[in-house]
Tab-separated table of C-alpha atoms and ligand atoms in Angstrom:
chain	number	residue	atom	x	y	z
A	22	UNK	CA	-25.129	17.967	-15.631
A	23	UNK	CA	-22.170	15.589	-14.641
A	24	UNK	CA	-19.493	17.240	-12.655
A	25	UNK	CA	-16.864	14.464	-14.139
A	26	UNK	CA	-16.650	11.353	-16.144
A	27	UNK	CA	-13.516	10.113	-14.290
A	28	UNK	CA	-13.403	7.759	-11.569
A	29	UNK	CA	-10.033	8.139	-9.782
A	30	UNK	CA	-7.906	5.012	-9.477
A	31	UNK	CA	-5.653	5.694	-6.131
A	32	UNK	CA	-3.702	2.617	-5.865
A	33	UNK	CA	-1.006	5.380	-4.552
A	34	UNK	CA	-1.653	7.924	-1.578
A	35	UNK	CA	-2.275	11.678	-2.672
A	36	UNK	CA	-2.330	14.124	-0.315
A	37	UNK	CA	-5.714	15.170	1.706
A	38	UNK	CA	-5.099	18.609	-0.283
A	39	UNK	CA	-4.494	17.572	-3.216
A	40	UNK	CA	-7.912	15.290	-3.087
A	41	UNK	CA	-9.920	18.273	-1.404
A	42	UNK	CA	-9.067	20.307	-4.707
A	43	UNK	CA	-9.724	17.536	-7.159
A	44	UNK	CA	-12.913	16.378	-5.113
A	45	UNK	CA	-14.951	18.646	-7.306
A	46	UNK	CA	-13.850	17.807	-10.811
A	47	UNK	CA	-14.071	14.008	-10.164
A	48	UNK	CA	-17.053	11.337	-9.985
A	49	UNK	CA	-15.521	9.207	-7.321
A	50	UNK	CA	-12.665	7.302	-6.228
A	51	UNK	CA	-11.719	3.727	-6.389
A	52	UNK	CA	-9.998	2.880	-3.504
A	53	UNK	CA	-7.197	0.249	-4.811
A	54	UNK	CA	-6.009	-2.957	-2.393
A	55	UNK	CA	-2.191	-1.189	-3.110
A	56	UNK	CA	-3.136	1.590	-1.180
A	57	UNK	CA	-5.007	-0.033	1.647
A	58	UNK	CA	-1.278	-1.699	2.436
A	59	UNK	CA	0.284	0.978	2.237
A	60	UNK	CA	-1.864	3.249	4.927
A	61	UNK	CA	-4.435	0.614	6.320
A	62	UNK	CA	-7.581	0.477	7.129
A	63	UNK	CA	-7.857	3.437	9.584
A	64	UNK	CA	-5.753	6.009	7.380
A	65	UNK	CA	-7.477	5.056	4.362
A	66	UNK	CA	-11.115	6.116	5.796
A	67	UNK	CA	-9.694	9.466	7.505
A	68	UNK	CA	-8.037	10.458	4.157
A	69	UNK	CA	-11.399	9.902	2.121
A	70	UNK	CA	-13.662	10.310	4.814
A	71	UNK	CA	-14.435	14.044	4.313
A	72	UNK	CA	-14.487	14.434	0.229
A	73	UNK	CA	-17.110	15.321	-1.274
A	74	UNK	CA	-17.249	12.479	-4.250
A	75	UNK	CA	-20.414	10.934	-5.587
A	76	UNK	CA	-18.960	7.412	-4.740
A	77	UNK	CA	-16.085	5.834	-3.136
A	78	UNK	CA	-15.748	2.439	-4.806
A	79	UNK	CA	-13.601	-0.409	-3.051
A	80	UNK	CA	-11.794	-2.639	-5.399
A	81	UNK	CA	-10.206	-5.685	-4.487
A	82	UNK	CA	-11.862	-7.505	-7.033
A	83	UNK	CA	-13.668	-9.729	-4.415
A	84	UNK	CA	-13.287	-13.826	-5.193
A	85	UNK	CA	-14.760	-16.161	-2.394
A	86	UNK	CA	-17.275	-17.122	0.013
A	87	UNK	CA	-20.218	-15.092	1.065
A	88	UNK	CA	-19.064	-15.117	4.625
A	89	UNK	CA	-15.484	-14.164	3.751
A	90	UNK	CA	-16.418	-11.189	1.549
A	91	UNK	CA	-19.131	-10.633	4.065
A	92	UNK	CA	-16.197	-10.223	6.812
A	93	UNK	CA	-13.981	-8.002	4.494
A	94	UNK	CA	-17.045	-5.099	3.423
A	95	UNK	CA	-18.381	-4.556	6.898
A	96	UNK	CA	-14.607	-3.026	7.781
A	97	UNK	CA	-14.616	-0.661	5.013
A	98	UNK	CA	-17.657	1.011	5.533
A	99	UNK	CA	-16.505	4.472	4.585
A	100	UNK	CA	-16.815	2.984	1.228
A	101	UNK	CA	-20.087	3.078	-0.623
A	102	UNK	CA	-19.265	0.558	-3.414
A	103	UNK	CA	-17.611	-2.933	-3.593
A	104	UNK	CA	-15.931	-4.674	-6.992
A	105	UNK	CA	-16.133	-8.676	-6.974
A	106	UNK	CA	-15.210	-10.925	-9.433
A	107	UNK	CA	-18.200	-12.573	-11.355
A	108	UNK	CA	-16.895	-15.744	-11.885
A	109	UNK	CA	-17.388	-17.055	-8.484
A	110	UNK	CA	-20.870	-17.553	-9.453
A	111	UNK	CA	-24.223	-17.089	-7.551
A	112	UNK	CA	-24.982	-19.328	-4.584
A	113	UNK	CA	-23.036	-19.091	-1.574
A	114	UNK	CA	-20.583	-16.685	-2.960
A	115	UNK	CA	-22.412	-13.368	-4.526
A	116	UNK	CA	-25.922	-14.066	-3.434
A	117	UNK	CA	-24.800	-13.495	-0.066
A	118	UNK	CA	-22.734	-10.467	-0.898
A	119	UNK	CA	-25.576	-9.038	-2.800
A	120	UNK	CA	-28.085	-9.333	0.043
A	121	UNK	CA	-25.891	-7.989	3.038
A	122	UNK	CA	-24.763	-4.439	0.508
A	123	UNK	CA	-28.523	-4.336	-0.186
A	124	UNK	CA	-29.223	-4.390	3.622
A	125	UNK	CA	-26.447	-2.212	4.564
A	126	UNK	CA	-27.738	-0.075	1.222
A	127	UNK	CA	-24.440	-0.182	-0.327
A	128	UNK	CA	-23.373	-1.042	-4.191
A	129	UNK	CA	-21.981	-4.162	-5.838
A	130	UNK	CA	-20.305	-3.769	-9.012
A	131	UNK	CA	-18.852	-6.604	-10.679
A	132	UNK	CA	-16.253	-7.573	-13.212
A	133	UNK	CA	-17.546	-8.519	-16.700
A	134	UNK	CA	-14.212	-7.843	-19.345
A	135	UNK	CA	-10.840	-7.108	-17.525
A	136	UNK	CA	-8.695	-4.489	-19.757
A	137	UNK	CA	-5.666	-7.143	-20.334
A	138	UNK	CA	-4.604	-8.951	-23.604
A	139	UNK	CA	-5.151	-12.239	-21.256
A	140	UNK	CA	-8.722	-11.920	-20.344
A	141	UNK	CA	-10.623	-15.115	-21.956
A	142	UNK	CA	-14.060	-14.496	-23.449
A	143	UNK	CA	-14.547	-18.132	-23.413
A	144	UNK	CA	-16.943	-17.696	-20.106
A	145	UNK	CA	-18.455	-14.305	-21.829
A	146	UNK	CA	-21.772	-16.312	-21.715
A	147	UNK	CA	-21.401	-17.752	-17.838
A	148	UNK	CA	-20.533	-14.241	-17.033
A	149	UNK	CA	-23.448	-12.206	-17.990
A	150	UNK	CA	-26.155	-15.057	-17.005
A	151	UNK	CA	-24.180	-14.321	-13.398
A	152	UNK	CA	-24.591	-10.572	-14.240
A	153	UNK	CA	-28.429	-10.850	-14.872
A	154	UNK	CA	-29.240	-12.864	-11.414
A	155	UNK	CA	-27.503	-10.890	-9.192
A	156	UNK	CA	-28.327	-7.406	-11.190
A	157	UNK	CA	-25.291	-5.599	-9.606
A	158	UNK	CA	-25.485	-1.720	-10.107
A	159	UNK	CA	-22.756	-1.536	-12.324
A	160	UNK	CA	-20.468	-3.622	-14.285
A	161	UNK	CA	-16.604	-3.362	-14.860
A	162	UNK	CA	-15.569	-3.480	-18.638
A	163	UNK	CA	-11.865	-3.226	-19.930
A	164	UNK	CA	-11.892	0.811	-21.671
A	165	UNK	CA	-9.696	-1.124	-23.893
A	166	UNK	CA	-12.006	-3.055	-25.941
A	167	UNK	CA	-14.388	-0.778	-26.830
A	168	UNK	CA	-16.476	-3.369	-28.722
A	169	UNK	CA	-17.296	-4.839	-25.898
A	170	UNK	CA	-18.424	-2.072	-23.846
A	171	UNK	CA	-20.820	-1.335	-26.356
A	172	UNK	CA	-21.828	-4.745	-26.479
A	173	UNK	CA	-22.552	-4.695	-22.540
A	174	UNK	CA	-24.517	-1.334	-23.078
A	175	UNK	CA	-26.246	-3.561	-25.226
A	176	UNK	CA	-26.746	-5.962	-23.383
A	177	UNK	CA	-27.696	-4.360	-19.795
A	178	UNK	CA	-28.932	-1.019	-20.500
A	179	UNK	CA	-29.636	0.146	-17.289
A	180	UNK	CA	-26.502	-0.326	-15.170
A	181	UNK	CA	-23.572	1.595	-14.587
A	182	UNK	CA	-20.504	0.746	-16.915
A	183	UNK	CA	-16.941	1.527	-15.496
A	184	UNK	CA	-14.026	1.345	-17.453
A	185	UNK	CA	-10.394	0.944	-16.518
A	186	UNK	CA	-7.384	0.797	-18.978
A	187	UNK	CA	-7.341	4.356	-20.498
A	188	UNK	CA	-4.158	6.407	-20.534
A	189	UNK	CA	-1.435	4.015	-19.048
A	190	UNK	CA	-2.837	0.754	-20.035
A	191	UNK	CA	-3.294	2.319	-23.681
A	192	UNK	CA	-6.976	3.034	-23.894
A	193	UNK	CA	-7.259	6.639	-24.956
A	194	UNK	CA	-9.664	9.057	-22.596
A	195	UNK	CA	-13.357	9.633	-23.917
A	196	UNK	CA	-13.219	6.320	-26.154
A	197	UNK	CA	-14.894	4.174	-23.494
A	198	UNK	CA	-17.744	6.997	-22.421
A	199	UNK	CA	-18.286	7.266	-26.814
A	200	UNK	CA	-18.746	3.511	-26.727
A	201	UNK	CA	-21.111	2.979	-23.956
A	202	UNK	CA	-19.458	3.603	-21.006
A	203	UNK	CA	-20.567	5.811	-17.932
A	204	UNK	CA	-17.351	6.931	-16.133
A	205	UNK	CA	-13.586	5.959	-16.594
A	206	UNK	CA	-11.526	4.488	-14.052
A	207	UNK	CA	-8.117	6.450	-14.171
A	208	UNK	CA	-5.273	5.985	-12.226
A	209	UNK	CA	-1.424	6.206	-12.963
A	210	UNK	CA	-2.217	9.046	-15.480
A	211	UNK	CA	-3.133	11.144	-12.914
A	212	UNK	CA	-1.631	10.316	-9.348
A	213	UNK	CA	1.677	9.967	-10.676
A	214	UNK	CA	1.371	13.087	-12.900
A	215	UNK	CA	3.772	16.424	-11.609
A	216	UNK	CA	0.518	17.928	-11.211
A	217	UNK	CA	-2.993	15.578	-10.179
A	218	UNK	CA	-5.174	18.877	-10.774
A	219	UNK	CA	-3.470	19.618	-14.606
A	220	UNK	CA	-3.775	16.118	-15.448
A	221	UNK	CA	-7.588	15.076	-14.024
A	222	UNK	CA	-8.885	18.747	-15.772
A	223	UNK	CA	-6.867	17.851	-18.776
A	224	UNK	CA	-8.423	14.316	-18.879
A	225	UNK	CA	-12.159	16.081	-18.260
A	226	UNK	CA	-11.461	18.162	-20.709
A	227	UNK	CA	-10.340	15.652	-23.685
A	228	UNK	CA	-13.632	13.217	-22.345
A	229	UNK	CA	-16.406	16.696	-22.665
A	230	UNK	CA	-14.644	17.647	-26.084
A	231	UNK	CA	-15.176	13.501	-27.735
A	232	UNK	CA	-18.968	12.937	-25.814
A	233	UNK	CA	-19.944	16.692	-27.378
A	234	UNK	CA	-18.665	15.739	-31.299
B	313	3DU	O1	-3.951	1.613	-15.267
B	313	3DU	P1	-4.323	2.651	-14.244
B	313	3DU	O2	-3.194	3.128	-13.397
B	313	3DU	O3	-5.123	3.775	-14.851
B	313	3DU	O4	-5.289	1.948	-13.173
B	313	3DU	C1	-6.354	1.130	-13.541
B	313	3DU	C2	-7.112	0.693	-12.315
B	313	3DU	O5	-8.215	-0.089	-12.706
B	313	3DU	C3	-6.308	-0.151	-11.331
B	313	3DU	O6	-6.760	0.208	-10.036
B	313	3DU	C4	-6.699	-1.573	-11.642
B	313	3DU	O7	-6.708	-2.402	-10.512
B	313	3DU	C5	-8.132	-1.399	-12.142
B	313	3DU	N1	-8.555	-2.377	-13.136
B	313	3DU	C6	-7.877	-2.565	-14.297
B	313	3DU	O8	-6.854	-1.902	-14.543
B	313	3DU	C7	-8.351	-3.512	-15.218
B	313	3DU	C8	-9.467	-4.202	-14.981
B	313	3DU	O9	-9.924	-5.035	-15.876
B	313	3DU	C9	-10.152	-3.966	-13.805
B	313	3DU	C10	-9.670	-3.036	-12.905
């Protein structure tokens, strides 16, 4: 039985403490760029180095050359996940990313539909053929268009869907998981809540109540 169908967003430091008691009532965590800034790389590891999370997923949406996204994984190693961008395309760029997280037996996860009104669908087709050669192990899609999640479910049946965009981006909790979706990516909602705990068990809560109707 899942423990939790919400992947933290912390873009924003939360307390050690306040992690430790939400560690068991969450998936994982998705370590934001914002919040490597604001502690670096050093503070960042010893804050989420002893949590007990399924996965600790870096995102900062990942956008060049093999060697250069080669250079920026192997110095956050506490992680166990990395998002890129798919539209960098296969050779040179993501082939070589693939290969060194499969040696190194970490996880790619890549960006198919972002959760803003802007995101083009033009390249929908470029993007998936990108998806099916490098066969991350999961695949970002915006919580916020729910067709298209279920379209990606559709689509690539085996890997891991994440979806961002519910609560402060408008996407309401529980709609992504009903339409496909494996965990939702959750940030403001809860880290700037008065209380992280309330909010995350509230959240939990509202997703078990929606996947059980
Ligand atoms: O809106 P929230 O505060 O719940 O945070 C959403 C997180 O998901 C945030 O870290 C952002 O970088 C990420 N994300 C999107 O919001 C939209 C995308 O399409 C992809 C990632």
């Amino acid at each position: 039985m899942l423990k939790s169908r919400v992947i933290l967003a912390m873009d924003k430091p939360l307390s050690y403490q306040v992690l430790k008691e939400m560690e068991n009532e969450l998936y994982g965590i998705k370590v934001g760029l914002p919040l490597v800034l604001d502690l670096g790389v050093d503070k960042t590891r010893e804050l989420l180095i002893g949590l007990d999370v399924e996965e600790i997923i870096v995102d900062f949406k990942l956008a060049d050359i093999g060697y250069i996204m080669k250079s920026i994984v192997e110095r956050l190693s506490f992680a166990n996940s990395f998002i890129a961008h798919s539209f960098i395309g296969v050779k040179g760029s993501l082939d070589e990313l693939k290969r060194y997280l499969d040696a190194n037996s970490k996880n790619l996860y890549l960006v198919a539909v972002m959760s803003h009104e802007g995101w083009s669908t033009l390249f929908a087709d470029y993007i998936k053929n990108v998806i099916r050669e490098i066969s991350p192990k999961g695949i970002v899609v915006g919580g916020t268009k729910l067709d298209h999640i279920t379209q990606y479910r559709r689509d690539f049946e085996k890997m891991t869907i994440v979806s961002p965009g519910m609560g402060s981006q408008g996407g309401s909790y529980g709609d992504a998981v009903c339409a496909g979706a494996d965990y939702e990516i959750i940030g403001r909602s809860i880290y700037n809540a008065g209380n992280p705990l309330t909010a995350l068990r509230t959240i939990n809560k509202i997703i078990e109540d929606k996947v059980m109707k």
